[in-house]
Short mmCIF file of C-alpha atoms in Angstrom, two decimals:
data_model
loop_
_atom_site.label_atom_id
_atom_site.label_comp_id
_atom_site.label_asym_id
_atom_site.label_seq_id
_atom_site.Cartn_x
_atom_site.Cartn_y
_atom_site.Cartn_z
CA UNK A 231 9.39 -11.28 18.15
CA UNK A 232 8.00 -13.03 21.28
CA UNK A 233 4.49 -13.90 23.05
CA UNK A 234 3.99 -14.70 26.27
CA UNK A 235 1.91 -17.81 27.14
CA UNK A 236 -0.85 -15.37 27.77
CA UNK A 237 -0.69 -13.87 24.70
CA UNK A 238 -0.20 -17.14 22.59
CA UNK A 239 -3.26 -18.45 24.41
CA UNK A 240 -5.49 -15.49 22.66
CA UNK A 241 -4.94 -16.86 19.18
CA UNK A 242 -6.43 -20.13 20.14
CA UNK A 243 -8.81 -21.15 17.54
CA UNK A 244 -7.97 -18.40 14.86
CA UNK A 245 -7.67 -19.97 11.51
CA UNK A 246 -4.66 -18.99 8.97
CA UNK A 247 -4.96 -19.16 5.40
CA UNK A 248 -3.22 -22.18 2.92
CA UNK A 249 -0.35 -21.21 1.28
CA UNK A 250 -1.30 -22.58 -2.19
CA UNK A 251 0.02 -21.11 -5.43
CA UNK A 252 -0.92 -21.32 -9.32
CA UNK A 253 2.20 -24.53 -9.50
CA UNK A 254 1.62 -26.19 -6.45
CA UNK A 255 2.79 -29.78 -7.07
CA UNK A 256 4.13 -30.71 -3.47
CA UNK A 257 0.69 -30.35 -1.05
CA UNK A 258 2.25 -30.75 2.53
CA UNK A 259 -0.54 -31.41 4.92
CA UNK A 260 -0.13 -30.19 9.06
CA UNK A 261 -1.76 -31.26 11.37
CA UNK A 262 -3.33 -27.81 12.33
CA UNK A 263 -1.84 -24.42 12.97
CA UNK A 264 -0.15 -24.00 16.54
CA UNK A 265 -0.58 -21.31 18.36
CA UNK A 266 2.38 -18.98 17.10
CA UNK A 267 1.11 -19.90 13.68
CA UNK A 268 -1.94 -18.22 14.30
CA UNK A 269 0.14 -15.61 16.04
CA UNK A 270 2.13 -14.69 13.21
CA UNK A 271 -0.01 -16.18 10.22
CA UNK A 272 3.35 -18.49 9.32
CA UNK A 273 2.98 -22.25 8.68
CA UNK A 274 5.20 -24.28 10.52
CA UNK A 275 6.44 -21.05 12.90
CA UNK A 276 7.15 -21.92 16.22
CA UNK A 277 11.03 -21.65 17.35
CA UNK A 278 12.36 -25.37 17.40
CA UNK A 279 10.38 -26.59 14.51
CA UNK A 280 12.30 -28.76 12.14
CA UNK A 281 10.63 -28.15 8.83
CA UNK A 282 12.50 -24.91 7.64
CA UNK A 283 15.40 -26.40 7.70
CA UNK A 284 14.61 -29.83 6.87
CA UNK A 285 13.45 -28.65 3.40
CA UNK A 286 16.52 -26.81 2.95
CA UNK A 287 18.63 -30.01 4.23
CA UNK A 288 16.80 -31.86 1.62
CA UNK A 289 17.67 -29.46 -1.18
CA UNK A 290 14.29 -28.44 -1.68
CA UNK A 291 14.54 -24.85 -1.38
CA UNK A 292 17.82 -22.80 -1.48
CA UNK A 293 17.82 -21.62 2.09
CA UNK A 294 16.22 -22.01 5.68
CA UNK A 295 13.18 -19.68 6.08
CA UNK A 296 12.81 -18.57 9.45
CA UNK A 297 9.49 -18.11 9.78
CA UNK A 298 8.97 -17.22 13.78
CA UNK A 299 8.01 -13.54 12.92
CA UNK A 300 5.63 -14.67 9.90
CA UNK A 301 6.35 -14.83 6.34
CA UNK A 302 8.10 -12.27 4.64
CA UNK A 303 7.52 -11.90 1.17
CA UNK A 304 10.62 -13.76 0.21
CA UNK A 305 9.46 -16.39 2.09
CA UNK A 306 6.29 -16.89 0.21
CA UNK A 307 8.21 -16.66 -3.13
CA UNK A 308 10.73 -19.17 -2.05
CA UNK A 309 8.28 -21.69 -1.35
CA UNK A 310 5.65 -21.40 -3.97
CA UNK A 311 8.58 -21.22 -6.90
CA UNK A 312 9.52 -24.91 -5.48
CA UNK A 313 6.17 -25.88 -6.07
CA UNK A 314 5.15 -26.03 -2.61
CA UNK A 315 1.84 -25.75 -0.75
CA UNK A 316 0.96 -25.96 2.71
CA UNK A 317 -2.48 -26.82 4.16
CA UNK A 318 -4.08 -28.04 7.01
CA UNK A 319 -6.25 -31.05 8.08
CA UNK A 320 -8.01 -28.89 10.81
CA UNK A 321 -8.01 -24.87 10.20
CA UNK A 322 -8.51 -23.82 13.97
CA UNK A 323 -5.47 -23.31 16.63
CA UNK A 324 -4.62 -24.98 19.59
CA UNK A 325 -1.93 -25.47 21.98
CA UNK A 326 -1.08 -29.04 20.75
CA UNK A 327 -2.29 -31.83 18.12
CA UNK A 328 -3.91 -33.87 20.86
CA UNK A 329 -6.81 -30.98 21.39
CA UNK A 330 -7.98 -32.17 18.34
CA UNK A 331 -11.36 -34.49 18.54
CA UNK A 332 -11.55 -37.74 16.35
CA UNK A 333 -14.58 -35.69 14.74
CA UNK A 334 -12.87 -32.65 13.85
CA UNK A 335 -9.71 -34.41 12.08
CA UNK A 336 -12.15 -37.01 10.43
CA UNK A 337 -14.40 -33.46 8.46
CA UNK A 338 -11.33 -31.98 7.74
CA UNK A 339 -10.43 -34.86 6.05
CA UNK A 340 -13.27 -33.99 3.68
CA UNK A 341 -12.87 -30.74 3.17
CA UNK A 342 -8.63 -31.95 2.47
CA UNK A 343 -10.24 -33.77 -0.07
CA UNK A 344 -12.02 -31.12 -2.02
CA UNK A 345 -9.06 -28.82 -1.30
CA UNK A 346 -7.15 -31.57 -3.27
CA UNK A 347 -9.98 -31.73 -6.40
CA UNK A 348 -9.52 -28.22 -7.15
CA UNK A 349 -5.53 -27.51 -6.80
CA UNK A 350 -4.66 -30.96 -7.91
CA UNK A 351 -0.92 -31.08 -7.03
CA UNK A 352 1.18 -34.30 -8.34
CA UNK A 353 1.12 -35.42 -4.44
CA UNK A 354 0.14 -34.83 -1.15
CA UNK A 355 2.23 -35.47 1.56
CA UNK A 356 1.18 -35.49 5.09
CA UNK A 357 3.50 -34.30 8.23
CA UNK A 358 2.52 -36.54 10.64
CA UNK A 359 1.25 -39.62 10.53
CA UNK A 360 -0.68 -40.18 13.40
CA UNK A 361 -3.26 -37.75 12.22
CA UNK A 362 -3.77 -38.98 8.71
CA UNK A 363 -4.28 -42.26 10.74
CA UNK A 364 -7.43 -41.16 12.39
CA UNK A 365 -8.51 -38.50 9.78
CA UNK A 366 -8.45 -41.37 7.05
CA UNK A 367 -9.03 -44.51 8.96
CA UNK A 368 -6.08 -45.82 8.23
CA UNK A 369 -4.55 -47.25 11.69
CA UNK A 370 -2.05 -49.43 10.11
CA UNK A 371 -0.42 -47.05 7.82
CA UNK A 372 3.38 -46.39 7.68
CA UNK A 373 5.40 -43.34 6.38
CA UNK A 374 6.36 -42.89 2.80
CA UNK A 375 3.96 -43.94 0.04
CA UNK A 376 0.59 -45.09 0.74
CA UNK A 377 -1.41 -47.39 -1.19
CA UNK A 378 -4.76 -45.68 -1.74
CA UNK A 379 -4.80 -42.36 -3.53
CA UNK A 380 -7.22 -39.13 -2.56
CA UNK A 381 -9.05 -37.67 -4.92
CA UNK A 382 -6.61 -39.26 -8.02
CA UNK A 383 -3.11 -37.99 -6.08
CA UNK A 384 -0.85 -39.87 -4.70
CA UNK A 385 -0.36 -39.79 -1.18
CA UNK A 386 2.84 -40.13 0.88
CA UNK A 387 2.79 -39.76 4.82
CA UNK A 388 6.13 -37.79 6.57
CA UNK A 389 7.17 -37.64 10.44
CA UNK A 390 6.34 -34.93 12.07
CA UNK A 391 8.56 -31.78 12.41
CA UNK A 392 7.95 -30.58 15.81
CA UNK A 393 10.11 -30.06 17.91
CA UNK A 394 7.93 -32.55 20.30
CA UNK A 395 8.73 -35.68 18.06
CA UNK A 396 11.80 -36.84 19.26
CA UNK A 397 12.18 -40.06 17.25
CA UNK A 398 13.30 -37.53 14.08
CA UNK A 399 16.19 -35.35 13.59
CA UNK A 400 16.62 -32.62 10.78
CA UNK A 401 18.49 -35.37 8.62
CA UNK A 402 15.95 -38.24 8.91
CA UNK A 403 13.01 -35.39 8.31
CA UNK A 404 14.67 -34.31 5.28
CA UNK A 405 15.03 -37.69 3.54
CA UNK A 406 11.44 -38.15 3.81
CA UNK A 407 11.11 -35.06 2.62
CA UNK A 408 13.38 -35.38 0.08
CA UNK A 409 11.66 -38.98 -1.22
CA UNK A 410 8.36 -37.07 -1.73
CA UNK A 411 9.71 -34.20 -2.94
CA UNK A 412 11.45 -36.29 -5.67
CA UNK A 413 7.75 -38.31 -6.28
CA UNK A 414 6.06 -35.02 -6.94
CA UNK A 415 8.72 -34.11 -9.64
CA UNK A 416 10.26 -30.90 -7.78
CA UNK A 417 13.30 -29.50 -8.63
CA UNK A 418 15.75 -31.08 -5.88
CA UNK A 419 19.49 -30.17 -5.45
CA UNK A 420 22.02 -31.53 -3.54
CA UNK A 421 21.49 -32.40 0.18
CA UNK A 422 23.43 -29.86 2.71
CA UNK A 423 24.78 -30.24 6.23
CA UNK A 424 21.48 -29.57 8.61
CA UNK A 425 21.69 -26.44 10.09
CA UNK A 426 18.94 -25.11 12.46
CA UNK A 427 18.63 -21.21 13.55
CA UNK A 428 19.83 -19.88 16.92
CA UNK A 429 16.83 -20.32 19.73
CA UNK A 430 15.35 -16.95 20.36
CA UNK A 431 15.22 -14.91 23.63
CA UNK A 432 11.77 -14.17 23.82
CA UNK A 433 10.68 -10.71 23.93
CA UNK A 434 7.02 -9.32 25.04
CA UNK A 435 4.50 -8.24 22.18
CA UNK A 436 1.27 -6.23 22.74
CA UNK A 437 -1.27 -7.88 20.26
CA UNK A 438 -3.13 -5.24 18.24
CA UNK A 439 -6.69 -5.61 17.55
#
């Protein structure tokens, strides 16, 4: 599956639903959906992003999900067995991170919070740490495991997995991942060689309505 930029840019500002189950333990906390994850209604979707297979580096779940076409029902199953669920801090789509207002990050902050009061997970982990900055007012805090909890859970901050942030490669995401992972009591096996999917040629998709 494919979009073209014209067709990516229609999804701007849809919302996608959390991928919370009945076990969730692990809350992992983007930024907000891009727009091929509105496209296809998969967290963390867009070809090039490192999270699919940084999880499975880490030995989190048992294989790389490749998400780019959506979820498949597998895919859901794989993650919410590991005791996995994915939020956001702001619902709505955009292009990039940086369309986001102070304002909008610093309300979804609240409504992360009572998102946290009723799942309660063991800890919530953040994928990106320039956003919990501003959403939290924290400007001084580092990754890993922060000092002030959220609503009684502990709180650990992770780099980002897109493809934009340079400074981390599949290995260094899944160590973090790993470390809070490992916090929030998962099941973790061994660590594997990082392997990332094949890019995709992009192929033209009429959006229904």
């Amino acid at each position: 599956m494919g979009f073209t930029r014209e067709q990516l840019e229609s999804y701007r500002d849809d919302v996608i639903d959390d991928l919370i189950g009945p076990d969730c333990r692990l809350l992992i906390v983007g930024i907000n959906p891009g727009l091929w994850t509105a496209a296809t209604g998969a967290h963390f979707a867009r070809p090039g992003n490192r999270f699919y297979p940084a999880l499975h580096c880490a030995g989190i779940v048992p294989r790389i999900i490749d998400a780019a076409d959506g979820f498949t029902d597998a895919d859901r199953a794989t993650l919410l067995d590991a005791g996995i669920g994915i939020t956001n801090l702001v619902p709505r789509a955009t292009a990039r991170a940086d369309d986001l207002t102070t304002a909008e990050l610093r309300a979804g902050a609240l409504v992360l919070i009572e998102t946290i009061e009723r799942v309660q997970p063991a800890l919530v982990a953040f994928a990106g740490i320039t956003a919990y900055r501003t959403a939290f007012q924290r400007p001084k805090a580092t990754t890993g495991r922060q000092p002030d909890d959220i609503a009684g859970c502990p709180v650990w901050v992770m780099p980002n997995p897109s493809g934009l942030n340079a400074h981390d490669t599949v290995d260094t995401l899944a160590a973090a991942y790993r470390d809070a992972a490992t916090a929030a009591g998962l099941t973790v096996g061994a660590t594997v060689a990082a392997a990332v999917p094949p890019p995709r040629l992009p192929i033209k998709k009429v959006r229904r309505r």
